[in-house]
Amino acid sequence: MPDRPLPFDQPVFVTRPLLPPLEGFVGRLRDVWSSGWLANGGAQHQALERALSEHLRCAHLSLFNNGTIGLIVACQAVRLSGEVITTPFSFPATPHVLSWNNVTPVFADVEPGTMNLDPAAIEPLITARTTGILGVHVYGTPCQVDAIDEIARFYGLKVIYDAAHAFGAEIDGRPIGSFGDATMFSFHATKLFHTAEGGALAVNDPDLKRRIDLLKNFGIRDEEHVVMPGINGKMSELSAALGLEVLKLVDAERTRRAHIARLYAQRLAAHAGVSLLRPPANVRDSLQYFVVRIDPAVAGVDRDRMHERLRRFNIVTRKYFYPLCSRYSCYRHLPSAQPANLPVATRIASEVLCLPFHGGLSDDDVHRICDAIDHAIAEGA
Ligand code: T4K
């Protein structure tokens, strides 16, 4: 067995927010202060919407106060109702936005490679009540957008993508926000690009963009006309100001994360029971998470034990996304939620582990994390 590595003095978290130099942020705050404009589409909001439309190459982009409200609004804007087919392998927000729209989530199984909705599992679940598909580009790996699009066109369904993890991802050079009817990005503090709390919807259709902008502002068209039952989804000037500073650091953060990913891959290649999630060759990775799958039969240790053992070294890994959404008490009664219908997702959820992954990790940190993994495996069952 390798020597027992020393634990980290401070917890090493799965991620840390990208923090721009405080002086730059304070400079922007001075502009906000002197404008006396804190919300409702001020100068910072307008500047960030423009900058992100360019960065993400979106036809139209609308900022939100968080990704979840963005998704709720997307469901309203494309008029989802009845049943919507979605993945169980996601964060709770994904099925919850359907529930908040009085829509029943119908869970379809995922593919073992991308861990995203399996197009072959979608078609058998379509009924007269189905109005849409809500796909998640989980960990930033894109769904099979062409196959999903073909099913949607044939059955006349809307497609919304939850791209909470997919900032900057591309398929064959096409930006991730250009697929489906609407795509949601999360700008939560834990995301590579963030505004502390925030999010956005990207759409191709200018009319849909107008409807979304009304829906996120109470449905107010002008001082005397409220044309639909909207909600408050607006991003504040403070968040937008932070986003403008964080955006300057994104490219350097991506470079650093790509280096860390290579380092992990080199070190973890020694363990046959630990496999990596590799994006297909035609995909630009969002570099949001570093995910491993642990096959207990080969590794000699299961995911839960690895999670616990790494905790002893002060390494705080996360089991995103265990348990499956289909196991929550609010959804487990649904016929589509039965584990027998979701064998691939059920297995994957017991094997995945997100390792610490952010630009603040030094090479030495990554080596120490890998030493701890070596040790956890050497301890065996
Ligand atoms: N769809 C999908 C597929 C999603 O994954 C998410 C969110 C959404 C929709 C909804 O988007 P938003 O409405 O949030 O925009 C975190 C995030 O809060 C959540 O945004 C994210 N997905 C999810 C995967 O991760 P938790 O409950 O795991 O966060 P928490 O507080 O445990 O933070 C994780 C680690 O990050 C901590 O251990 C330490 C570090 N951290 C966190 C915060 C908030 C920091 O270092 N500083 C911080 O300020 O949900």
Short mmCIF file of C-alpha atoms and ligand atoms in Angstrom, two decimals:
data_model
loop_
_atom_site.label_atom_id
_atom_site.label_comp_id
_atom_site.label_asym_id
_atom_site.label_seq_id
_atom_site.Cartn_x
_atom_site.Cartn_y
_atom_site.Cartn_z
CA MET A 1 0.00 0.00 0.00
CA PRO A 2 1.32 3.54 -0.78
CA ASP A 3 2.28 5.69 2.24
CA ARG A 4 -0.73 7.38 3.75
CA PRO A 5 -0.80 10.94 2.31
CA LEU A 6 -1.24 13.87 4.67
CA PRO A 7 -4.73 15.39 4.79
CA PHE A 8 -5.21 18.93 3.46
CA ASP A 9 -5.26 21.61 6.21
CA GLN A 10 -8.34 23.24 4.67
CA PRO A 11 -11.24 21.47 2.92
CA VAL A 12 -10.69 21.08 -0.82
CA PHE A 13 -14.10 21.66 -2.37
CA VAL A 14 -15.50 20.33 -5.62
CA THR A 15 -15.40 23.88 -6.95
CA ARG A 16 -14.63 27.46 -5.93
CA PRO A 17 -16.03 30.61 -7.51
CA LEU A 18 -13.89 32.54 -9.96
CA LEU A 19 -13.25 35.81 -8.11
CA PRO A 20 -12.07 38.80 -10.17
CA PRO A 21 -9.70 41.35 -8.59
CA LEU A 22 -11.81 43.31 -6.11
CA GLU A 23 -10.57 46.68 -7.45
CA GLY A 24 -12.11 46.07 -10.89
CA PHE A 25 -15.43 45.11 -9.34
CA VAL A 26 -15.36 48.13 -7.03
CA GLY A 27 -14.73 50.34 -10.08
CA ARG A 28 -17.90 49.01 -11.68
CA LEU A 29 -19.80 49.44 -8.44
CA ARG A 30 -18.78 53.12 -8.47
CA ASP A 31 -20.45 53.42 -11.90
CA VAL A 32 -23.56 51.72 -10.55
CA TRP A 33 -23.61 54.03 -7.51
CA SER A 34 -23.29 57.17 -9.55
CA SER A 35 -26.02 56.00 -11.93
CA GLY A 36 -28.45 55.42 -9.06
CA TRP A 37 -29.75 52.46 -11.11
CA LEU A 38 -29.71 49.06 -9.37
CA ALA A 39 -32.13 46.87 -11.31
CA ASN A 40 -34.62 46.66 -14.19
CA GLY A 41 -32.29 46.47 -17.15
CA GLY A 42 -29.71 49.18 -16.38
CA ALA A 43 -26.38 49.80 -18.11
CA GLN A 44 -24.56 46.80 -16.53
CA HIS A 45 -27.39 44.46 -17.50
CA GLN A 46 -27.40 45.73 -21.06
CA ALA A 47 -23.61 45.47 -21.33
CA LEU A 48 -23.53 41.90 -19.97
CA GLU A 49 -26.37 40.77 -22.23
CA ARG A 50 -24.43 42.09 -25.23
CA ALA A 51 -21.09 40.65 -24.07
CA LEU A 52 -22.55 37.20 -23.41
CA SER A 53 -24.50 37.11 -26.68
CA GLU A 54 -21.15 37.64 -28.38
CA HIS A 55 -19.17 35.25 -26.19
CA LEU A 56 -21.72 32.43 -26.51
CA ARG A 57 -22.60 33.36 -30.12
CA CYS A 58 -26.34 33.40 -29.37
CA ALA A 59 -28.86 34.92 -31.73
CA HIS A 60 -30.80 36.29 -28.72
CA LEU A 61 -30.02 36.12 -25.02
CA SER A 62 -32.03 37.16 -21.94
CA LEU A 63 -30.43 37.42 -18.52
CA PHE A 64 -32.16 36.02 -15.42
CA ASN A 65 -31.74 36.21 -11.66
CA ASN A 66 -31.02 32.45 -11.66
CA GLY A 67 -31.14 29.54 -14.07
CA THR A 68 -34.17 27.91 -12.47
CA ILE A 69 -36.43 30.93 -13.03
CA GLY A 70 -35.06 31.07 -16.58
CA LEU A 71 -36.16 27.48 -17.18
CA ILE A 72 -39.58 28.10 -15.61
CA VAL A 73 -40.04 31.03 -17.98
CA ALA A 74 -38.81 28.99 -20.97
CA CYS A 75 -41.51 26.37 -20.27
CA GLN A 76 -44.15 29.15 -20.16
CA ALA A 77 -42.82 30.90 -23.22
CA VAL A 78 -43.03 27.82 -25.45
CA ARG A 79 -46.31 26.81 -23.76
CA LEU A 80 -45.44 23.39 -22.39
CA SER A 81 -48.36 21.54 -20.84
CA GLY A 82 -49.47 17.98 -20.07
CA GLU A 83 -46.36 15.79 -20.05
CA VAL A 84 -42.72 16.53 -20.90
CA ILE A 85 -40.04 13.88 -21.34
CA THR A 86 -36.87 14.54 -19.37
CA THR A 87 -33.85 12.89 -17.77
CA PRO A 88 -33.77 11.61 -14.18
CA PHE A 89 -29.98 12.21 -14.05
CA SER A 90 -29.90 15.89 -13.16
CA PHE A 91 -30.16 18.51 -10.43
CA PRO A 92 -33.63 18.88 -8.80
CA ALA A 93 -34.30 22.11 -10.73
CA THR A 94 -34.81 20.17 -13.97
CA PRO A 95 -38.00 18.26 -13.10
CA HIS A 96 -39.13 20.93 -10.63
CA VAL A 97 -39.49 23.59 -13.34
CA LEU A 98 -42.00 21.28 -15.03
CA SER A 99 -43.94 20.83 -11.76
CA TRP A 100 -44.00 24.63 -11.31
CA ASN A 101 -45.67 24.79 -14.72
CA ASN A 102 -48.20 22.09 -13.76
CA VAL A 103 -46.52 19.74 -16.25
CA THR A 104 -45.84 16.08 -15.38
CA PRO A 105 -42.20 15.04 -15.85
CA VAL A 106 -41.86 11.73 -17.68
CA PHE A 107 -38.45 10.20 -17.03
CA ALA A 108 -36.59 8.50 -19.86
CA ASP A 109 -33.39 6.53 -19.43
CA VAL A 110 -29.97 7.93 -20.36
CA GLU A 111 -27.12 6.74 -22.58
CA PRO A 112 -24.14 5.15 -20.80
CA GLY A 113 -21.57 7.30 -22.69
CA THR A 114 -22.85 10.88 -22.45
CA MET A 115 -25.16 10.15 -19.48
CA ASN A 116 -27.75 12.28 -21.31
CA LEU A 117 -31.30 11.46 -22.48
CA ASP A 118 -31.22 8.40 -24.73
CA PRO A 119 -33.12 9.35 -27.90
CA ALA A 120 -34.20 5.70 -28.29
CA ALA A 121 -35.89 5.87 -24.87
CA ILE A 122 -37.89 9.01 -25.74
CA GLU A 123 -40.19 7.77 -28.48
CA PRO A 124 -41.91 4.95 -26.54
CA LEU A 125 -42.88 7.47 -23.84
CA ILE A 126 -44.68 9.91 -26.16
CA THR A 127 -48.43 10.10 -25.54
CA ALA A 128 -51.27 12.40 -26.65
CA ARG A 129 -50.41 14.57 -23.63
CA THR A 130 -46.72 15.02 -24.51
CA THR A 131 -45.82 18.59 -25.52
CA GLY A 132 -42.06 18.70 -25.22
CA ILE A 133 -38.62 17.34 -24.38
CA LEU A 134 -36.44 18.86 -21.67
CA GLY A 135 -32.88 17.65 -22.25
CA VAL A 136 -29.93 18.34 -19.97
CA HIS A 137 -26.37 18.64 -21.31
CA VAL A 138 -25.21 17.02 -18.12
CA TYR A 139 -21.70 18.01 -16.92
CA GLY A 140 -21.56 20.08 -20.14
CA THR A 141 -21.53 17.08 -22.51
CA PRO A 142 -24.08 17.82 -25.24
CA CYS A 143 -27.17 15.67 -25.80
CA GLN A 144 -27.65 14.00 -29.18
CA VAL A 145 -29.30 17.14 -30.47
CA ASP A 146 -29.90 15.94 -34.04
CA ALA A 147 -31.73 12.78 -32.95
CA ILE A 148 -33.81 14.72 -30.40
CA ASP A 149 -34.62 17.37 -32.99
CA GLU A 150 -35.81 14.73 -35.44
CA ILE A 151 -38.18 13.17 -32.88
CA ALA A 152 -39.47 16.60 -31.87
CA ARG A 153 -40.15 17.66 -35.45
CA PHE A 154 -41.95 14.41 -36.28
CA TYR A 155 -44.23 14.58 -33.22
CA GLY A 156 -44.58 18.36 -33.13
CA LEU A 157 -42.87 18.76 -29.75
CA LYS A 158 -40.97 21.71 -28.27
CA VAL A 159 -37.38 21.20 -27.13
CA ILE A 160 -35.78 23.00 -24.22
CA TYR A 161 -32.19 22.37 -23.16
CA ASP A 162 -30.90 22.77 -19.64
CA ALA A 163 -27.32 23.84 -20.32
CA ALA A 164 -26.63 24.80 -16.69
CA HIS A 165 -23.21 23.09 -17.00
CA ALA A 166 -22.51 23.80 -20.65
CA PHE A 167 -21.21 27.39 -20.79
CA GLY A 168 -18.95 27.62 -23.84
CA ALA A 169 -19.65 24.09 -25.11
CA GLU A 170 -19.89 23.55 -28.86
CA ILE A 171 -20.86 20.73 -31.20
CA ASP A 172 -18.95 20.69 -34.50
CA GLY A 173 -18.13 24.34 -33.87
CA ARG A 174 -21.79 25.27 -33.35
CA PRO A 175 -22.53 26.99 -30.04
CA ILE A 176 -24.54 24.96 -27.56
CA GLY A 177 -27.16 27.73 -27.20
CA SER A 178 -28.23 27.39 -30.82
CA PHE A 179 -30.06 24.05 -30.48
CA GLY A 180 -33.72 23.44 -29.61
CA ASP A 181 -36.32 26.16 -28.98
CA ALA A 182 -34.58 27.57 -25.89
CA THR A 183 -31.41 26.88 -23.91
CA MET A 184 -30.86 27.79 -20.28
CA PHE A 185 -27.45 28.64 -18.78
CA SER A 186 -26.84 28.86 -15.03
CA PHE A 187 -24.54 31.57 -13.72
CA HIS A 188 -24.54 30.35 -10.11
CA ALA A 189 -21.34 30.91 -8.10
CA THR A 190 -20.39 27.26 -8.64
CA LYS A 191 -20.30 27.65 -12.45
CA LEU A 192 -17.21 28.43 -14.53
CA PHE A 193 -18.79 31.74 -15.57
CA HIS A 194 -20.98 33.22 -12.84
CA THR A 195 -22.76 36.31 -11.55
CA ALA A 196 -23.02 34.96 -7.93
CA GLU A 197 -26.64 34.01 -8.71
CA GLY A 198 -27.88 34.29 -12.26
CA GLY A 199 -28.71 32.62 -15.51
CA ALA A 200 -29.79 33.21 -19.09
CA LEU A 201 -32.00 31.90 -21.86
CA ALA A 202 -30.69 31.71 -25.41
CA VAL A 203 -33.15 31.45 -28.30
CA ASN A 204 -33.05 31.75 -32.10
CA ASP A 205 -36.54 33.21 -32.59
CA PRO A 206 -36.83 37.00 -32.01
CA ASP A 207 -40.54 36.71 -31.10
CA LEU A 208 -39.71 34.14 -28.44
CA LYS A 209 -37.06 36.51 -27.05
CA ARG A 210 -39.70 39.28 -26.81
CA ARG A 211 -42.12 36.92 -25.01
CA ILE A 212 -39.38 35.81 -22.60
CA ASP A 213 -38.45 39.43 -21.80
CA LEU A 214 -42.09 40.20 -21.03
CA LEU A 215 -42.50 37.06 -18.91
CA LYS A 216 -39.42 37.84 -16.81
CA ASN A 217 -40.75 41.34 -16.04
CA PHE A 218 -44.28 40.57 -14.76
CA GLY A 219 -45.67 40.67 -18.33
CA ILE A 220 -45.39 44.49 -18.30
CA ARG A 221 -45.40 45.88 -21.85
CA ASP A 222 -45.59 49.52 -20.81
CA GLU A 223 -46.87 51.63 -17.94
CA GLU A 224 -50.49 50.89 -18.74
CA HIS A 225 -50.40 47.40 -20.25
CA VAL A 226 -49.70 44.06 -18.58
CA VAL A 227 -50.13 41.48 -21.31
CA MET A 228 -49.34 38.15 -19.62
CA PRO A 229 -48.96 36.68 -16.13
CA GLY A 230 -45.21 37.12 -15.84
CA ILE A 231 -42.82 36.70 -12.95
CA ASN A 232 -39.81 38.62 -11.63
CA GLY A 233 -36.79 36.99 -13.27
CA LYS A 234 -34.62 40.07 -13.68
CA MET A 235 -30.88 40.11 -12.95
CA SER A 236 -29.71 42.99 -10.74
CA GLU A 237 -27.07 45.52 -11.76
CA LEU A 238 -24.77 44.18 -9.02
CA SER A 239 -24.81 40.67 -10.46
CA ALA A 240 -24.39 41.96 -14.00
CA ALA A 241 -21.42 44.12 -12.90
CA LEU A 242 -19.78 41.07 -11.32
CA GLY A 243 -20.44 39.05 -14.47
CA LEU A 244 -18.68 41.62 -16.65
CA GLU A 245 -15.56 41.28 -14.48
CA VAL A 246 -15.74 37.47 -14.27
CA LEU A 247 -16.11 37.19 -18.05
CA LYS A 248 -12.62 38.70 -18.46
CA LEU A 249 -11.16 35.69 -16.61
CA VAL A 250 -13.05 32.88 -18.31
CA ASP A 251 -10.52 32.06 -21.05
CA ALA A 252 -7.61 31.85 -18.60
CA GLU A 253 -9.71 29.72 -16.25
CA ARG A 254 -10.53 27.35 -19.11
CA THR A 255 -6.82 27.00 -19.94
CA ARG A 256 -5.97 26.22 -16.32
CA ARG A 257 -8.84 23.72 -16.00
CA ALA A 258 -7.82 21.96 -19.23
CA HIS A 259 -4.32 21.52 -17.75
CA ILE A 260 -5.75 20.15 -14.48
CA ALA A 261 -7.98 17.74 -16.43
CA ARG A 262 -4.91 16.41 -18.30
CA LEU A 263 -3.04 15.96 -15.03
CA TYR A 264 -5.94 14.01 -13.48
CA ALA A 265 -6.23 11.89 -16.63
CA GLN A 266 -2.51 11.00 -16.54
CA ARG A 267 -2.60 10.04 -12.88
CA LEU A 268 -5.91 8.18 -12.91
CA ALA A 269 -4.96 6.09 -15.96
CA ALA A 270 -3.26 3.76 -13.46
CA HIS A 271 -6.68 2.60 -12.16
CA ALA A 272 -8.66 0.32 -14.46
CA GLY A 273 -11.74 0.67 -12.23
CA VAL A 274 -11.80 4.47 -12.52
CA SER A 275 -13.03 5.71 -15.89
CA LEU A 276 -13.24 9.31 -17.06
CA LEU A 277 -16.06 11.10 -18.83
CA ARG A 278 -14.51 12.11 -22.13
CA PRO A 279 -16.46 14.43 -24.45
CA PRO A 280 -16.76 13.15 -28.03
CA ALA A 281 -14.11 14.44 -30.48
CA ASN A 282 -16.52 16.88 -32.18
CA VAL A 283 -17.38 18.59 -28.89
CA ARG A 284 -15.75 21.57 -27.18
CA ASP A 285 -15.80 20.75 -23.47
CA SER A 286 -17.31 23.25 -21.04
CA LEU A 287 -14.75 22.16 -18.39
CA GLN A 288 -17.39 22.58 -15.69
CA TYR A 289 -16.85 19.33 -13.76
CA PHE A 290 -14.25 16.59 -13.59
CA VAL A 291 -16.25 13.40 -13.35
CA VAL A 292 -15.06 9.85 -12.74
CA ARG A 293 -17.02 6.62 -12.70
CA ILE A 294 -15.95 3.98 -10.26
CA ASP A 295 -16.65 0.38 -11.16
CA PRO A 296 -16.57 -1.38 -7.78
CA ALA A 297 -15.96 -4.82 -9.31
CA VAL A 298 -12.73 -3.60 -10.90
CA ALA A 299 -11.60 -0.84 -8.51
CA GLY A 300 -12.23 -2.98 -5.41
CA VAL A 301 -13.88 0.02 -3.77
CA ASP A 302 -17.27 1.53 -4.49
CA ARG A 303 -18.14 5.19 -5.09
CA ASP A 304 -19.59 5.77 -1.62
CA ARG A 305 -16.54 4.36 0.09
CA MET A 306 -14.24 6.45 -2.13
CA HIS A 307 -16.28 9.56 -1.23
CA GLU A 308 -15.94 8.78 2.49
CA ARG A 309 -12.25 7.90 2.32
CA LEU A 310 -11.38 11.10 0.46
CA ARG A 311 -13.25 13.04 3.15
CA ARG A 312 -10.66 11.79 5.66
CA PHE A 313 -8.06 13.70 3.62
CA ASN A 314 -10.27 16.81 3.72
CA ILE A 315 -11.17 16.31 0.04
CA VAL A 316 -14.86 17.09 -0.44
CA THR A 317 -16.06 15.29 -3.57
CA ARG A 318 -19.72 15.35 -4.69
CA LYS A 319 -22.03 12.59 -5.89
CA TYR A 320 -23.75 14.72 -8.55
CA PHE A 321 -26.40 13.44 -9.46
CA TYR A 322 -27.27 10.87 -6.83
CA PRO A 323 -30.05 10.21 -5.97
CA LEU A 324 -31.80 10.33 -9.33
CA CYS A 325 -34.61 12.89 -9.57
CA SER A 326 -36.96 9.95 -10.16
CA ARG A 327 -36.23 8.76 -6.57
CA TYR A 328 -37.41 12.00 -4.91
CA SER A 329 -40.55 11.56 -2.81
CA CYS A 330 -42.42 13.98 -5.11
CA TYR A 331 -41.72 11.91 -8.25
CA ARG A 332 -41.15 8.29 -7.20
CA HIS A 333 -44.84 7.44 -7.58
CA LEU A 334 -44.77 8.21 -11.32
CA PRO A 335 -44.88 5.15 -13.60
CA SER A 336 -41.85 6.44 -15.55
CA ALA A 337 -39.87 6.82 -12.30
CA GLN A 338 -39.63 3.11 -11.55
CA PRO A 339 -35.97 1.97 -11.43
CA ALA A 340 -36.75 -0.96 -13.75
CA ASN A 341 -37.47 1.63 -16.49
CA LEU A 342 -34.21 3.47 -15.82
CA PRO A 343 -31.48 0.82 -15.56
CA VAL A 344 -28.65 2.87 -17.08
CA ALA A 345 -29.35 6.00 -15.02
CA THR A 346 -29.71 3.91 -11.87
CA ARG A 347 -26.30 2.30 -12.37
CA ILE A 348 -24.54 5.52 -13.35
CA ALA A 349 -25.91 7.37 -10.32
CA SER A 350 -24.24 4.79 -8.06
CA GLU A 351 -20.85 5.12 -9.80
CA VAL A 352 -20.22 8.83 -10.51
CA LEU A 353 -18.06 11.12 -8.42
CA CYS A 354 -17.13 14.75 -9.12
CA LEU A 355 -13.55 15.48 -8.06
CA PRO A 356 -12.32 18.95 -7.03
CA PHE A 357 -11.97 20.95 -10.23
CA HIS A 358 -11.23 24.66 -10.47
CA GLY A 359 -8.40 26.90 -11.52
CA GLY A 360 -7.35 27.61 -7.93
CA LEU A 361 -5.95 24.08 -7.54
CA SER A 362 -2.17 23.85 -7.90
CA ASP A 363 -0.49 20.93 -9.69
CA ASP A 364 0.65 19.78 -6.25
CA ASP A 365 -2.97 19.82 -5.00
CA VAL A 366 -4.03 17.59 -7.91
CA HIS A 367 -1.17 15.18 -7.21
CA ARG A 368 -2.13 15.05 -3.52
CA ILE A 369 -5.77 14.33 -4.45
CA CYS A 370 -4.59 11.53 -6.76
CA ASP A 371 -2.30 10.17 -4.01
CA ALA A 372 -5.37 10.02 -1.75
CA ILE A 373 -7.31 8.18 -4.49
CA ASP A 374 -4.40 5.73 -4.90
CA HIS A 375 -4.47 5.14 -1.16
CA ALA A 376 -8.27 4.71 -1.03
CA ILE A 377 -8.05 2.08 -3.77
CA ALA A 378 -5.09 0.32 -2.18
CA GLU A 379 -7.10 -0.02 1.04
CA GLY A 380 -9.49 -2.20 -0.96
CA ALA A 381 -12.94 -3.36 0.05
N1 T4K B 1 -30.12 22.52 -13.93
C1 T4K B 1 -28.99 21.87 -13.60
C2 T4K B 1 -28.60 20.66 -14.37
C3 T4K B 1 -28.21 22.33 -12.53
O1 T4K B 1 -27.09 21.65 -12.16
C4 T4K B 1 -28.60 23.50 -11.84
C5 T4K B 1 -27.81 24.00 -10.72
C6 T4K B 1 -29.78 24.15 -12.24
C7 T4K B 1 -30.53 23.62 -13.29
C8 T4K B 1 -30.29 25.37 -11.57
O2 T4K B 1 -29.48 26.52 -11.85
P1 T4K B 1 -29.50 27.74 -10.77
O3 T4K B 1 -30.94 28.10 -10.48
O4 T4K B 1 -28.75 27.31 -9.54
O5 T4K B 1 -28.80 28.84 -11.51
C9 T4K B 1 -24.85 23.71 -6.64
C10 T4K B 1 -25.40 24.99 -7.24
O6 T4K B 1 -26.04 25.79 -6.26
C11 T4K B 1 -26.36 24.74 -8.37
O7 T4K B 1 -26.46 25.95 -9.09
C12 T4K B 1 -25.84 23.66 -9.30
N2 T4K B 1 -26.78 23.35 -10.34
C13 T4K B 1 -25.51 22.41 -8.52
C14 T4K B 1 -25.00 21.30 -9.39
O8 T4K B 1 -24.49 22.74 -7.58
P2 T4K B 1 -25.18 22.54 -4.34
O9 T4K B 1 -26.36 22.41 -3.45
O10 T4K B 1 -24.38 21.33 -4.62
O11 T4K B 1 -24.19 23.72 -3.85
P3 T4K B 1 -23.24 23.83 -2.58
O12 T4K B 1 -23.66 25.00 -1.79
O13 T4K B 1 -23.15 22.52 -1.88
O14 T4K B 1 -21.85 24.19 -3.28
C15 T4K B 1 -20.99 23.22 -3.86
C16 T4K B 1 -19.57 23.56 -3.49
O15 T4K B 1 -19.18 24.78 -4.09
C17 T4K B 1 -19.33 23.77 -1.99
O16 T4K B 1 -18.98 22.56 -1.40
C18 T4K B 1 -18.22 24.78 -1.95
C19 T4K B 1 -18.32 25.53 -3.23
N3 T4K B 1 -18.89 26.89 -3.07
C20 T4K B 1 -20.25 27.09 -3.17
C21 T4K B 1 -20.76 28.37 -3.07
C22 T4K B 1 -22.25 28.62 -3.17
C23 T4K B 1 -18.04 27.94 -2.85
O17 T4K B 1 -16.81 27.71 -2.73
N4 T4K B 1 -18.53 29.20 -2.75
C24 T4K B 1 -19.86 29.46 -2.87
O18 T4K B 1 -20.27 30.65 -2.83
O19 T4K B 1 -25.73 23.18 -5.70
#
